[in-house]
């Protein structure tokens, strides 16, 4: 007995409404990250080894997000080689 109901068609695999699920996931993460960034607008002191910087928390969080994204992208590229 073959099961035909509920199986995705071959051209629609991994898509919701014609949009790839990967892009939907990326969009959700970006929206949540922006929401988190702008919910944290207080000023903070960030102490490095030699100096201290005062800046809005959202800038520190954004810099961390960008650094993490760049590191993930670099490590992914290295893994695929």
GROMACS .gro file of N, CA and C in nm, residues 12-60:
model
  147
   12UNK      N    1   0.796   2.120  -0.448
   12UNK     CA    2   0.763   2.202  -0.332
   12UNK      C    3   0.836   2.159  -0.205
   13UNK      N    4   0.926   2.065  -0.214
   13UNK     CA    5   0.995   2.014  -0.095
   13UNK      C    6   1.077   2.124  -0.028
   14UNK      N    7   1.056   2.145   0.102
   14UNK     CA    8   1.131   2.245   0.176
   14UNK      C    9   1.084   2.386   0.151
   15UNK      N   10   0.961   2.403   0.108
   15UNK     CA   11   0.907   2.536   0.081
   15UNK      C   12   0.774   2.553   0.151
   16UNK      N   13   0.747   2.675   0.191
   16UNK     CA   14   0.616   2.711   0.246
   16UNK      C   15   0.566   2.829   0.165
   17UNK      N   16   0.459   2.810   0.092
   17UNK     CA   17   0.406   2.917   0.008
   17UNK      C   18   0.503   2.961  -0.100
   18UNK      N   19   0.586   2.871  -0.148
   18UNK     CA   20   0.682   2.905  -0.253
   18UNK      C   21   0.811   2.966  -0.201
   19UNK      N   22   0.823   2.985  -0.068
   19UNK     CA   23   0.943   3.044  -0.009
   19UNK      C   24   1.021   2.932   0.060
   20UNK      N   25   1.150   2.917   0.031
   20UNK     CA   26   1.229   2.812   0.095
   20UNK      C   27   1.227   2.827   0.248
   21UNK      N   28   1.216   2.716   0.317
   21UNK     CA   29   1.209   2.720   0.464
   21UNK      C   30   1.337   2.777   0.524
   22UNK      N   31   1.449   2.766   0.457
   22UNK     CA   32   1.574   2.824   0.507
   22UNK      C   33   1.560   2.976   0.519
   23UNK      N   34   1.501   3.040   0.418
   23UNK     CA   35   1.484   3.185   0.422
   23UNK      C   36   1.383   3.227   0.528
   24UNK      N   37   1.282   3.145   0.550
   24UNK     CA   38   1.185   3.175   0.656
   24UNK      C   39   1.254   3.169   0.791
   25UNK      N   40   1.336   3.067   0.812
   25UNK     CA   41   1.410   3.055   0.937
   25UNK      C   42   1.505   3.172   0.959
   26UNK      N   43   1.576   3.212   0.855
   26UNK     CA   44   1.667   3.326   0.864
   26UNK      C   45   1.589   3.452   0.897
   27UNK      N   46   1.474   3.471   0.832
   27UNK     CA   47   1.392   3.589   0.860
   27UNK      C   48   1.343   3.594   1.003
   28UNK      N   49   1.301   3.480   1.057
   28UNK     CA   50   1.255   3.475   1.196
   28UNK      C   51   1.370   3.510   1.291
   29UNK      N   52   1.488   3.455   1.267
   29UNK     CA   53   1.603   3.484   1.352
   29UNK      C   54   1.641   3.631   1.346
   30UNK      N   55   1.638   3.691   1.227
   30UNK     CA   56   1.671   3.833   1.213
   30UNK      C   57   1.571   3.920   1.288
   31UNK      N   58   1.442   3.890   1.275
   31UNK     CA   59   1.339   3.967   1.346
   31UNK      C   60   1.356   3.956   1.496
   32UNK      N   61   1.380   3.835   1.547
   32UNK     CA   62   1.401   3.817   1.691
   32UNK      C   63   1.527   3.888   1.739
   33UNK      N   64   1.634   3.883   1.660
   33UNK     CA   65   1.758   3.952   1.698
   33UNK      C   66   1.737   4.103   1.703
   34UNK      N   67   1.668   4.159   1.605
   34UNK     CA   68   1.640   4.303   1.606
   34UNK      C   69   1.552   4.343   1.723
   35UNK      N   70   1.452   4.261   1.752
   35UNK     CA   71   1.364   4.287   1.866
   35UNK      C   72   1.446   4.288   1.995
   36UNK      N   73   1.535   4.191   2.011
   36UNK     CA   74   1.619   4.182   2.130
   36UNK      C   75   1.714   4.301   2.138
   37UNK      N   76   1.771   4.341   2.025
   37UNK     CA   77   1.863   4.454   2.025
   37UNK      C   78   1.795   4.583   2.070
   38UNK      N   79   1.678   4.610   2.014
   38UNK     CA   80   1.611   4.736   2.044
   38UNK      C   81   1.534   4.734   2.175
   39UNK      N   82   1.527   4.619   2.239
   39UNK     CA   83   1.471   4.613   2.374
   39UNK      C   84   1.578   4.644   2.478
   40UNK      N   85   1.702   4.654   2.437
   40UNK     CA   86   1.815   4.679   2.527
   40UNK      C   87   1.887   4.806   2.485
   41UNK      N   88   1.832   4.920   2.524
   41UNK     CA   89   1.886   5.048   2.479
   41UNK      C   90   1.968   5.120   2.587
   42UNK      N   91   1.983   5.061   2.705
   42UNK     CA   92   2.059   5.127   2.812
   42UNK      C   93   2.208   5.136   2.776
   43UNK      N   94   2.277   5.230   2.842
   43UNK     CA   95   2.422   5.242   2.822
   43UNK      C   96   2.493   5.147   2.917
   44UNK      N   97   2.601   5.088   2.869
   44UNK     CA   98   2.679   4.994   2.949
   44UNK      C   99   2.827   5.028   2.937
   45UNK      N  100   2.904   4.986   3.037
   45UNK     CA  101   3.049   4.997   3.032
   45UNK      C  102   3.104   4.860   2.997
   46UNK      N  103   3.187   4.858   2.894
   46UNK     CA  104   3.251   4.734   2.851
   46UNK      C  105   3.400   4.749   2.879
   47UNK      N  106   3.452   4.659   2.960
   47UNK     CA  107   3.592   4.667   2.999
   47UNK      C  108   3.674   4.565   2.922
   48UNK      N  109   3.770   4.617   2.847
   48UNK     CA  110   3.866   4.532   2.779
   48UNK      C  111   3.988   4.520   2.869
   49UNK      N  112   4.093   4.459   2.824
   49UNK     CA  113   4.211   4.441   2.909
   49UNK      C  114   4.272   4.574   2.951
   50UNK      N  115   4.279   4.669   2.860
   50UNK     CA  116   4.352   4.792   2.886
   50UNK      C  117   4.260   4.913   2.902
   51UNK      N  118   4.147   4.914   2.838
   51UNK     CA  119   4.061   5.033   2.838
   51UNK      C  120   3.915   4.995   2.860
   52UNK      N  121   3.833   5.096   2.889
   52UNK     CA  122   3.690   5.078   2.912
   52UNK      C  123   3.613   5.164   2.812
   53UNK      N  124   3.507   5.109   2.756
   53UNK     CA  125   3.424   5.180   2.659
   53UNK      C  126   3.283   5.187   2.714
   54UNK      N  127   3.219   5.303   2.700
   54UNK     CA  128   3.078   5.318   2.735
   54UNK      C  129   3.000   5.337   2.605
   55UNK      N  130   2.900   5.252   2.585
   55UNK     CA  131   2.819   5.261   2.464
   55UNK      C  132   2.681   5.201   2.492
   56UNK      N  133   2.584   5.229   2.406
   56UNK     CA  134   2.453   5.164   2.422
   56UNK      C  135   2.467   5.013   2.410
   57UNK      N  136   2.390   4.942   2.490
   57UNK     CA  137   2.396   4.796   2.491
   57UNK      C  138   2.364   4.738   2.354
   58UNK      N  139   2.273   4.801   2.279
   58UNK     CA  140   2.236   4.744   2.150
   58UNK      C  141   2.354   4.743   2.054
   59UNK      N  142   2.444   4.841   2.067
   59UNK     CA  143   2.562   4.843   1.980
   59UNK      C  144   2.655   4.727   2.016
   60UNK      N  145   2.673   4.703   2.145
   60UNK     CA  146   2.757   4.591   2.188
   60UNK      C  147   2.697   4.458   2.143
   0.00000   0.00000   0.00000
